PDB file of C-alpha atoms and ligand atoms in Angstrom:
ATOM      1  CA  MET A   1    -105.892  75.398-108.782  1.00 90.00           C
ATOM      2  CA  ARG A   2    -103.373  72.661-109.592  1.00 96.00           C
ATOM      3  CA  GLN A   3    -102.620  72.087-113.243  1.00 98.00           C
ATOM      4  CA  LEU A   4    -102.398  68.375-114.097  1.00 98.00           C
ATOM      5  CA  PHE A   5    -101.366  66.583-117.283  1.00 98.00           C
ATOM      6  CA  ILE A   6    -102.672  63.026-117.590  1.00 98.00           C
ATOM      7  CA  SER A   7    -101.628  60.928-120.578  1.00 98.00           C
ATOM      8  CA  GLY A   8    -104.022  58.139-121.501  1.00 98.00           C
ATOM      9  CA  GLY A   9    -106.831  60.092-119.867  1.00 98.00           C
ATOM     10  CA  SER A  10    -109.480  58.609-122.138  1.00 98.00           C
ATOM     11  CA  SER A  11    -109.648  55.153-120.584  1.00 97.00           C
ATOM     12  CA  GLY A  12    -109.004  52.960-117.546  1.00 96.00           C
ATOM     13  CA  LEU A  13    -106.732  54.365-114.856  1.00 98.00           C
ATOM     14  CA  GLY A  14    -106.097  57.630-116.727  1.00 98.00           C
ATOM     15  CA  LEU A  15    -109.821  58.299-117.064  1.00 98.00           C
ATOM     16  CA  ARG A  16    -110.418  57.538-113.397  1.00 98.00           C
ATOM     17  CA  LEU A  17    -107.594  59.919-112.423  1.00 98.00           C
ATOM     18  CA  THR A  18    -109.049  62.575-114.711  1.00 98.00           C
ATOM     19  CA  VAL A  19    -112.515  62.346-113.153  1.00 98.00           C
ATOM     20  CA  ASP A  20    -111.194  62.278-109.579  1.00 98.00           C
ATOM     21  CA  SER A  21    -108.812  65.197-110.189  1.00 98.00           C
ATOM     22  CA  LEU A  22    -111.604  67.315-111.687  1.00 98.00           C
ATOM     23  CA  ARG A  23    -113.681  66.540-108.590  1.00 98.00           C
ATOM     24  CA  ASP A  24    -110.648  67.720-106.553  1.00 96.00           C
ATOM     25  CA  GLU A  25    -110.999  70.977-108.522  1.00 96.00           C
ATOM     26  CA  ALA A  26    -107.776  70.620-110.511  1.00 98.00           C
ATOM     27  CA  HIS A  27    -107.325  71.793-114.096  1.00 98.00           C
ATOM     28  CA  VAL A  28    -106.692  68.697-116.212  1.00 98.00           C
ATOM     29  CA  THR A  29    -105.128  68.324-119.644  1.00 98.00           C
ATOM     30  CA  ALA A  30    -105.958  64.733-120.565  1.00 98.00           C
ATOM     31  CA  THR A  31    -104.616  63.001-123.666  1.00 98.00           C
ATOM     32  CA  TYR A  32    -106.344  60.488-125.880  1.00 97.00           C
ATOM     33  CA  GLN A  33    -105.224  58.562-128.913  1.00 97.00           C
ATOM     34  CA  SER A  34    -108.260  57.119-130.698  1.00 96.00           C
ATOM     35  CA  ARG A  35    -111.269  57.310-128.377  1.00 96.00           C
ATOM     36  CA  PRO A  36    -111.985  60.845-127.153  1.00 96.00           C
ATOM     37  CA  ASP A  37    -115.704  60.288-126.448  1.00 97.00           C
ATOM     38  CA  ALA A  38    -115.477  59.888-122.668  1.00 97.00           C
ATOM     39  CA  LEU A  39    -113.365  63.040-122.338  1.00 98.00           C
ATOM     40  CA  PHE A  40    -115.596  65.176-124.552  1.00 98.00           C
ATOM     41  CA  PHE A  41    -118.638  63.962-122.618  1.00 97.00           C
ATOM     42  CA  LEU A  42    -116.911  64.854-119.335  1.00 98.00           C
ATOM     43  CA  GLN A  43    -115.910  68.264-120.675  1.00 97.00           C
ATOM     44  CA  LYS A  44    -119.594  69.221-120.870  1.00 97.00           C
ATOM     45  CA  GLN A  45    -119.670  68.963-117.076  1.00 97.00           C
ATOM     46  CA  TYR A  46    -116.170  70.260-116.281  1.00 98.00           C
ATOM     47  CA  SER A  47    -114.828  73.302-118.102  1.00 97.00           C
ATOM     48  CA  ALA A  48    -111.466  72.722-116.338  1.00 98.00           C
ATOM     49  CA  LEU A  49    -110.910  69.670-118.570  1.00 98.00           C
ATOM     50  CA  HIS A  50    -108.887  70.022-121.778  1.00 97.00           C
ATOM     51  CA  PRO A  51    -108.744  66.886-123.932  1.00 97.00           C
ATOM     52  CA  VAL A  52    -105.821  66.769-126.383  1.00 97.00           C
ATOM     53  CA  ALA A  53    -104.976  64.215-129.050  1.00 96.00           C
ATOM     54  CA  THR A  54    -101.513  62.745-128.547  1.00 96.00           C
ATOM     55  CA  GLU A  55     -99.784  59.816-130.202  1.00 96.00           C
ATOM     56  CA  LEU A  56     -97.200  58.371-127.846  1.00 95.00           C
ATOM     57  CA  ALA A  57     -94.805  57.518-130.675  1.00 94.00           C
ATOM     58  CA  HIS A  58     -94.343  61.235-131.446  1.00 93.00           C
ATOM     59  CA  PRO A  59     -95.878  63.338-128.689  1.00 91.00           C
ATOM     60  CA  SER A  60     -95.443  66.918-129.834  1.00 87.00           C
ATOM     61  CA  PRO A  61     -96.711  69.671-127.564  1.00 88.00           C
ATOM     62  CA  THR A  62     -99.473  71.747-129.107  1.00 84.00           C
ATOM     63  CA  GLN A  63    -100.894  75.127-128.214  1.00 84.00           C
ATOM     64  CA  ASP A  64    -103.460  73.201-126.124  1.00 87.00           C
ATOM     65  CA  TRP A  65    -100.774  72.150-123.663  1.00 94.00           C
ATOM     66  CA  PRO A  66    -100.562  74.468-120.648  1.00 96.00           C
ATOM     67  CA  ASP A  67     -97.349  76.469-120.124  1.00 96.00           C
ATOM     68  CA  VAL A  68     -97.252  75.482-116.481  1.00 98.00           C
ATOM     69  CA  ILE A  69     -97.819  71.948-115.203  1.00 98.00           C
ATOM     70  CA  ASP A  70     -97.739  71.048-111.509  1.00 98.00           C
ATOM     71  CA  ALA A  71     -98.012  67.297-111.961  1.00 98.00           C
ATOM     72  CA  ALA A  72     -97.858  64.966-114.948  1.00 98.00           C
ATOM     73  CA  ILE A  73     -99.132  61.395-114.661  1.00 98.00           C
ATOM     74  CA  LEU A  74     -98.243  59.152-117.582  1.00 98.00           C
ATOM     75  CA  CYS A  75    -100.780  56.353-118.032  1.00 98.00           C
ATOM     76  CA  ALA A  76    -100.905  55.994-121.823  1.00 97.00           C
ATOM     77  CA  GLY A  77     -99.926  52.620-123.173  1.00 96.00           C
ATOM     78  CA  SER A  78    -101.010  49.304-124.541  1.00 93.00           C
ATOM     79  CA  ILE A  79     -99.985  45.694-124.132  1.00 90.00           C
ATOM     80  CA  ARG A  80     -98.261  43.722-126.871  1.00 91.00           C
ATOM     81  CA  ASN A  81     -98.921  39.978-126.703  1.00 89.00           C
ATOM     82  CA  GLN A  82     -96.446  37.776-128.570  1.00 92.00           C
ATOM     83  CA  LEU A  83     -94.228  34.887-127.545  1.00 94.00           C
ATOM     84  CA  MET A  84     -90.557  35.855-127.812  1.00 94.00           C
ATOM     85  CA  LEU A  85     -89.712  33.150-130.366  1.00 95.00           C
ATOM     86  CA  LYS A  86     -92.471  34.409-132.654  1.00 95.00           C
ATOM     87  CA  GLU A  87     -91.628  38.083-132.178  1.00 94.00           C
ATOM     88  CA  THR A  88     -90.128  40.021-135.098  1.00 96.00           C
ATOM     89  CA  SER A  89     -87.393  42.589-134.576  1.00 96.00           C
ATOM     90  CA  ASP A  90     -89.524  45.223-136.296  1.00 97.00           C
ATOM     91  CA  ASP A  91     -92.567  44.701-134.043  1.00 97.00           C
ATOM     92  CA  PHE A  92     -90.367  44.538-130.949  1.00 97.00           C
ATOM     93  CA  ALA A  93     -88.621  47.773-131.934  1.00 97.00           C
ATOM     94  CA  THR A  94     -91.905  49.500-132.760  1.00 97.00           C
ATOM     95  CA  HIS A  95     -93.331  48.682-129.332  1.00 97.00           C
ATOM     96  CA  LEU A  96     -90.184  49.907-127.573  1.00 97.00           C
ATOM     97  CA  ASN A  97     -89.979  52.996-129.735  1.00 97.00           C
ATOM     98  CA  THR A  98     -93.613  53.902-129.013  1.00 97.00           C
ATOM     99  CA  HIS A  99     -93.731  53.119-125.318  1.00 97.00           C
ATOM    100  CA  LEU A 100     -90.221  53.777-124.053  1.00 98.00           C
ATOM    101  CA  GLY A 101     -89.050  56.233-126.717  1.00 98.00           C
ATOM    102  CA  GLY A 102     -92.435  57.989-126.636  1.00 97.00           C
ATOM    103  CA  THR A 103     -92.319  58.285-122.840  1.00 98.00           C
ATOM    104  CA  MET A 104     -88.833  59.795-123.083  1.00 98.00           C
ATOM    105  CA  LYS A 105     -90.022  62.358-125.662  1.00 97.00           C
ATOM    106  CA  LEU A 106     -93.085  63.151-123.567  1.00 97.00           C
ATOM    107  CA  CYS A 107     -90.864  63.744-120.524  1.00 98.00           C
ATOM    108  CA  GLN A 108     -88.631  66.081-122.559  1.00 97.00           C
ATOM    109  CA  ALA A 109     -91.679  68.066-123.676  1.00 96.00           C
ATOM    110  CA  LEU A 110     -93.059  68.225-120.134  1.00 97.00           C
ATOM    111  CA  TYR A 111     -89.795  69.339-118.498  1.00 98.00           C
ATOM    112  CA  PRO A 112     -89.970  73.121-119.167  1.00 97.00           C
ATOM    113  CA  ARG A 113     -93.616  73.154-118.075  1.00 98.00           C
ATOM    114  CA  LEU A 114     -92.924  71.200-114.886  1.00 98.00           C
ATOM    115  CA  CYS A 115     -90.025  73.553-114.107  1.00 98.00           C
ATOM    116  CA  LYS A 116     -92.582  76.353-113.812  1.00 98.00           C
ATOM    117  CA  GLY A 117     -94.959  74.237-111.680  1.00 98.00           C
ATOM    118  CA  LYS A 118     -95.563  74.414-107.952  1.00 98.00           C
ATOM    119  CA  ASN A 119     -94.222  71.351-106.090  1.00 98.00           C
ATOM    120  CA  PRO A 120     -93.823  69.573-109.444  1.00 98.00           C
ATOM    121  CA  HIS A 121     -94.247  65.819-109.790  1.00 98.00           C
ATOM    122  CA  LEU A 122     -93.865  63.357-112.632  1.00 99.00           C
ATOM    123  CA  VAL A 123     -95.490  59.956-112.116  1.00 99.00           C
ATOM    124  CA  ILE A 124     -94.787  57.187-114.615  1.00 98.00           C
ATOM    125  CA  VAL A 125     -97.176  54.226-114.591  1.00 98.00           C
ATOM    126  CA  SER A 126     -95.161  51.108-115.371  1.00 98.00           C
ATOM    127  CA  SER A 127     -95.904  47.488-114.474  1.00 96.00           C
ATOM    128  CA  ARG A 128     -94.608  44.781-112.170  1.00 93.00           C
ATOM    129  CA  SER A 129     -93.900  42.827-115.365  1.00 94.00           C
ATOM    130  CA  ALA A 130     -90.816  45.082-115.571  1.00 96.00           C
ATOM    131  CA  TYR A 131     -89.340  42.941-112.786  1.00 92.00           C
ATOM    132  CA  GLU A 132     -91.358  39.741-113.035  1.00 91.00           C
ATOM    133  CA  GLY A 133     -91.700  39.335-116.807  1.00 92.00           C
ATOM    134  CA  ASN A 134     -94.829  37.817-118.268  1.00 89.00           C
ATOM    135  CA  ILE A 135     -95.196  34.933-120.705  1.00 90.00           C
ATOM    136  CA  GLY A 136     -95.994  36.373-124.140  1.00 91.00           C
ATOM    137  CA  GLN A 137     -95.155  39.942-123.133  1.00 93.00           C
ATOM    138  CA  ALA A 138     -91.433  40.345-123.800  1.00 96.00           C
ATOM    139  CA  ALA A 139     -91.749  43.683-125.600  1.00 97.00           C
ATOM    140  CA  TYR A 140     -94.204  45.057-123.038  1.00 96.00           C
ATOM    141  CA  SER A 141     -92.083  43.910-120.079  1.00 97.00           C
ATOM    142  CA  ALA A 142     -88.899  45.290-121.647  1.00 98.00           C
ATOM    143  CA  SER A 143     -90.491  48.677-122.300  1.00 98.00           C
ATOM    144  CA  ARG A 144     -91.857  48.791-118.726  1.00 98.00           C
ATOM    145  CA  ALA A 145     -88.428  47.911-117.313  1.00 98.00           C
ATOM    146  CA  GLY A 146     -86.934  50.695-119.430  1.00 98.00           C
ATOM    147  CA  MET A 147     -89.420  53.127-117.918  1.00 98.00           C
ATOM    148  CA  VAL A 148     -88.084  52.277-114.452  1.00 98.00           C
ATOM    149  CA  GLY A 149     -84.529  53.123-115.518  1.00 98.00           C
ATOM    150  CA  LEU A 150     -85.742  56.270-117.239  1.00 98.00           C
ATOM    151  CA  ALA A 151     -87.739  57.466-114.216  1.00 98.00           C
ATOM    152  CA  LYS A 152     -84.939  56.793-111.732  1.00 98.00           C
ATOM    153  CA  THR A 153     -82.502  58.702-113.932  1.00 98.00           C
ATOM    154  CA  LEU A 154     -84.901  61.632-114.275  1.00 98.00           C
ATOM    155  CA  ALA A 155     -85.382  61.644-110.491  1.00 98.00           C
ATOM    156  CA  ARG A 156     -81.620  62.204-110.162  1.00 98.00           C
ATOM    157  CA  GLU A 157     -81.263  64.681-113.037  1.00 98.00           C
ATOM    158  CA  TRP A 158     -84.333  66.781-112.226  1.00 98.00           C
ATOM    159  CA  ALA A 159     -83.947  66.906-108.449  1.00 98.00           C
ATOM    160  CA  GLU A 160     -81.968  70.134-108.790  1.00 98.00           C
ATOM    161  CA  VAL A 161     -85.053  71.904-110.155  1.00 98.00           C
ATOM    162  CA  GLY A 162     -87.330  70.300-107.560  1.00 98.00           C
ATOM    163  CA  ILE A 163     -89.183  67.871-109.836  1.00 98.00           C
ATOM    164  CA  LYS A 164     -90.082  64.659-108.007  1.00 98.00           C
ATOM    165  CA  VAL A 165     -90.217  61.574-110.239  1.00 99.00           C
ATOM    166  CA  ASN A 166     -91.826  58.328-109.101  1.00 98.00           C
ATOM    167  CA  ILE A 167     -93.003  55.050-110.598  1.00 98.00           C
ATOM    168  CA  ILE A 168     -96.246  53.190-110.008  1.00 98.00           C
ATOM    169  CA  PHE A 169     -96.788  49.479-110.505  1.00 97.00           C
ATOM    170  CA  PRO A 170    -100.589  49.532-110.373  1.00 96.00           C
ATOM    171  CA  GLY A 171    -101.008  45.774-110.311  1.00 92.00           C
ATOM    172  CA  TRP A 172    -103.714  44.026-112.226  1.00 89.00           C
ATOM    173  CA  MET A 173    -106.631  46.384-112.804  1.00 90.00           C
ATOM    174  CA  LYS A 174    -109.971  45.581-114.336  1.00 86.00           C
ATOM    175  CA  THR A 175    -109.768  47.816-117.388  1.00 88.00           C
ATOM    176  CA  ARG A 176    -110.211  47.491-121.151  1.00 85.00           C
ATOM    177  CA  GLN A 177    -106.602  46.279-121.375  1.00 82.00           C
ATOM    178  CA  THR A 178    -107.147  43.250-119.165  1.00 84.00           C
ATOM    179  CA  LEU A 179    -110.820  42.386-119.353  1.00 82.00           C
ATOM    180  CA  ALA A 180    -110.138  40.857-122.770  1.00 79.00           C
ATOM    181  CA  MET A 181    -107.766  38.311-121.189  1.00 80.00           C
ATOM    182  CA  PRO A 182    -108.892  34.698-120.709  1.00 81.00           C
ATOM    183  CA  SER A 183    -110.791  34.272-117.425  1.00 84.00           C
ATOM    184  CA  SER A 184    -108.314  31.553-116.329  1.00 84.00           C
ATOM    185  CA  ILE A 185    -105.467  34.107-116.335  1.00 81.00           C
ATOM    186  CA  ARG A 186    -107.557  36.651-114.449  1.00 83.00           C
ATOM    187  CA  ALA A 187    -108.535  33.990-111.876  1.00 85.00           C
ATOM    188  CA  ASP A 188    -104.831  33.162-111.442  1.00 84.00           C
ATOM    189  CA  TYR A 189    -104.023  36.841-110.740  1.00 84.00           C
ATOM    190  CA  ASP A 190    -106.757  36.917-108.098  1.00 84.00           C
ATOM    191  CA  ALA A 191    -105.555  33.648-106.565  1.00 86.00           C
ATOM    192  CA  ARG A 192    -101.960  34.891-106.208  1.00 88.00           C
ATOM    193  CA  ASN A 193    -103.107  38.048-104.455  1.00 91.00           C
ATOM    194  CA  VAL A 194    -102.798  37.603-100.686  1.00 93.00           C
ATOM    195  CA  LEU A 195    -106.041  39.491-100.193  1.00 92.00           C
ATOM    196  CA  GLY A 196    -107.788  37.306-102.777  1.00 87.00           C
ATOM    197  CA  HIS A 197    -108.935  40.273-104.823  1.00 85.00           C
ATOM    198  CA  VAL A 198    -107.266  42.931-106.938  1.00 86.00           C
ATOM    199  CA  ASN A 199    -106.865  46.630-106.286  1.00 90.00           C
ATOM    200  CA  THR A 200    -109.468  49.094-107.489  1.00 94.00           C
ATOM    201  CA  LEU A 201    -109.005  52.028-109.856  1.00 97.00           C
ATOM    202  CA  GLY A 202    -110.375  54.314-107.125  1.00 97.00           C
ATOM    203  CA  GLU A 203    -107.706  53.299-104.617  1.00 97.00           C
ATOM    204  CA  ILE A 204    -104.868  53.555-107.143  1.00 98.00           C
ATOM    205  CA  SER A 205    -106.123  56.990-108.175  1.00 98.00           C
ATOM    206  CA  ARG A 206    -106.303  58.076-104.511  1.00 98.00           C
ATOM    207  CA  PHE A 207    -102.730  56.895-103.932  1.00 98.00           C
ATOM    208  CA  ILE A 208    -101.369  58.787-106.939  1.00 98.00           C
ATOM    209  CA  ARG A 209    -103.306  61.943-106.063  1.00 98.00           C
ATOM    210  CA  PHE A 210    -101.793  61.792-102.574  1.00 98.00           C
ATOM    211  CA  LEU A 211     -98.286  61.137-103.945  1.00 98.00           C
ATOM    212  CA  ILE A 212     -98.371  64.318-106.031  1.00 98.00           C
ATOM    213  CA  THR A 213     -99.028  66.392-102.909  1.00 98.00           C
ATOM    214  CA  THR A 214     -95.896  65.134-101.128  1.00 98.00           C
ATOM    215  CA  GLN A 215     -92.760  67.263-100.855  1.00 98.00           C
ATOM    216  CA  ASN A 216     -89.956  64.801-100.160  1.00 98.00           C
ATOM    217  CA  ILE A 217     -90.450  61.580-102.129  1.00 98.00           C
ATOM    218  CA  SER A 218     -88.634  60.922-105.406  1.00 98.00           C
ATOM    219  CA  GLY A 219     -87.022  58.087-107.346  1.00 98.00           C
ATOM    220  CA  GLN A 220     -89.225  55.409-105.800  1.00 98.00           C
ATOM    221  CA  ILE A 221     -91.304  52.513-107.099  1.00 98.00           C
ATOM    222  CA  PHE A 222     -94.702  52.016-105.504  1.00 98.00           C
ATOM    223  CA  ASN A 223     -96.070  48.523-106.033  1.00 96.00           C
ATOM    224  CA  LEU A 224     -99.807  48.728-105.399  1.00 96.00           C
ATOM    225  CA  ASP A 225    -100.405  45.022-106.004  1.00 91.00           C
ATOM    226  CA  SER A 226    -100.858  42.465-103.227  1.00 92.00           C
ATOM    227  CA  ARG A 227     -99.222  39.601-105.086  1.00 90.00           C
ATOM    228  CA  ILE A 228     -96.032  38.923-103.097  1.00 86.00           C
ATOM    229  CA  ASN A 229     -92.834  38.317-105.045  1.00 76.00           C
ATOM    230  CA  THR A 230     -91.187  35.006-104.243  1.00 61.00           C
ATOM    231  CA  ASN A 231     -87.600  35.974-105.116  1.00 59.00           C
TER     232      ASN A 231
HETATM  233  N1  NAP B   1    -104.686  47.190-116.661  1.00 52.42           N
HETATM  234  C1  NAP B   1    -103.735  46.611-115.943  1.00 52.42           C
HETATM  235  O1  NAP B   1    -103.958  45.601-115.257  1.00 52.42           O
HETATM  236  C2  NAP B   1    -102.349  47.182-115.906  1.00 52.42           C
HETATM  237  C3  NAP B   1    -101.390  46.544-115.133  1.00 52.42           C
HETATM  238  C4  NAP B   1    -100.111  47.087-115.054  1.00 52.42           C
HETATM  239  C5  NAP B   1     -99.817  48.250-115.748  1.00 52.42           C
HETATM  240  N2  NAP B   1    -100.776  48.835-116.518  1.00 52.42           N
HETATM  241  C6  NAP B   1    -100.423  50.062-117.221  1.00 52.42           C
HETATM  242  O2  NAP B   1    -101.223  51.111-116.721  1.00 52.42           O
HETATM  243  C7  NAP B   1    -101.523  52.052-117.766  1.00 52.42           C
HETATM  244  C8  NAP B   1    -103.025  52.264-117.883  1.00 52.42           C
HETATM  245  O3  NAP B   1    -103.613  51.007-118.178  1.00 52.42           O
HETATM  246  P1  NAP B   1    -105.176  50.856-118.439  1.00 52.42           P
HETATM  247  O4  NAP B   1    -105.499  49.430-118.144  1.00 52.42           O
HETATM  248  O5  NAP B   1    -105.889  51.943-117.740  1.00 52.42           O
HETATM  249  O6  NAP B   1    -105.228  51.026-120.019  1.00 52.42           O
HETATM  250  P2  NAP B   1    -106.457  51.354-121.031  1.00 52.42           P
HETATM  251  O7  NAP B   1    -107.759  51.357-120.333  1.00 52.42           O
HETATM  252  O8  NAP B   1    -106.270  50.431-122.184  1.00 52.42           O
HETATM  253  O9  NAP B   1    -106.107  52.852-121.488  1.00 52.42           O
HETATM  254  C9  NAP B   1    -104.930  53.097-122.204  1.00 52.42           C
HETATM  255  C10 NAP B   1    -104.840  54.571-122.498  1.00 52.42           C
HETATM  256  O10 NAP B   1    -103.637  54.796-123.235  1.00 52.42           O
HETATM  257  C11 NAP B   1    -103.949  55.430-124.477  1.00 52.42           C
HETATM  258  N3  NAP B   1    -103.014  54.910-125.475  1.00 52.42           N
HETATM  259  C12 NAP B   1    -102.784  53.612-125.799  1.00 52.42           C
HETATM  260  N4  NAP B   1    -101.845  53.527-126.766  1.00 52.42           N
HETATM  261  C13 NAP B   1    -101.484  54.817-127.051  1.00 52.42           C
HETATM  262  C14 NAP B   1    -100.566  55.410-127.967  1.00 52.42           C
HETATM  263  N5  NAP B   1     -99.823  54.658-128.794  1.00 52.42           N
HETATM  264  N6  NAP B   1    -100.468  56.761-128.004  1.00 52.42           N
HETATM  265  C15 NAP B   1    -101.210  57.531-127.182  1.00 52.42           C
HETATM  266  N7  NAP B   1    -102.092  57.037-126.290  1.00 52.42           N
HETATM  267  C16 NAP B   1    -102.227  55.694-126.229  1.00 52.42           C
HETATM  268  C17 NAP B   1    -105.395  55.070-124.779  1.00 52.42           C
HETATM  269  O11 NAP B   1    -105.961  56.060-125.634  1.00 52.42           O
HETATM  270  P3  NAP B   1    -107.309  55.801-126.514  1.00 52.42           P
HETATM  271  O12 NAP B   1    -108.195  54.919-125.674  1.00 52.42           O
HETATM  272  O13 NAP B   1    -107.871  57.167-126.741  1.00 52.42           O
HETATM  273  O14 NAP B   1    -106.887  55.153-127.779  1.00 52.42           O
HETATM  274  C18 NAP B   1    -105.987  55.090-123.373  1.00 52.42           C
HETATM  275  O15 NAP B   1    -106.264  56.418-122.980  1.00 52.42           O
HETATM  276  C19 NAP B   1    -100.921  51.477-119.049  1.00 52.42           C
HETATM  277  O16 NAP B   1     -99.684  52.078-119.276  1.00 52.42           O
HETATM  278  C20 NAP B   1    -100.755  50.006-118.704  1.00 52.42           C
HETATM  279  O17 NAP B   1     -99.745  49.396-119.452  1.00 52.42           O
HETATM  280  C21 NAP B   1    -102.033  48.336-116.614  1.00 52.42           C
END
């Protein structure tokens, strides 16, 4: 049975990946920050699920983390909304420290476990705002861009031990993070999508679960959004 580590497993994409992976008969260690209810409910049905509390700002491995991990999928994160001219250095630094610094620390903690894994994969969920930017999301976009640089560097550094590292831009998903946005913004995202509708959590989950079975793909960005860049 494959041993998966899914950060942000308590909500949105991470939760969907957790459920689908358990149905695929994987063992799943899924992290939560503040809302473990969905994971503990799911655990009643799947004994192969291990929920663990993890704060991204200082993700220390606990005895609940498995010694061997075949694939780690990093979904944990939150958006920070603030116009750049109103942003404070402290808040900007805190967001970067949590999301980019925390992802780096998480990767360091995962490395020895992935080294022992079979066909090991690390998948980092970033955002197309890393390349496109987003009004009011300077800190978020900067941290997501940093994740791209981090992942591409890890793909080079960890290739010698066989760890594949890839990046996902999931596109706009209907999750807790985005459903709170004004409907005009959501309608604009739909309108700019060539298919006229956004991707589904199920399809993104299926793509990632396929990616972690591949043998020869590393250092790549997969943009799963059908908005076409104009530059
Ligand atoms: N939704 C979108 O349209 C979209 C688009 C592009 C990229 N993304 C990225 O895709 C990923 C998943 O998004 P989502 O929409 O599925 O998000 P979501 O439903 O809001 O779930 C976020 C997950 O991250 C955890 N989390 C948040 N802040 C954390 C922290 N400081 N420390 C530890 N865990 C933390 C949450 O834990 P608790 O719930 O337990 O607190 C939750 O499990 C995120 O990284 C997001 O930025 C999302």
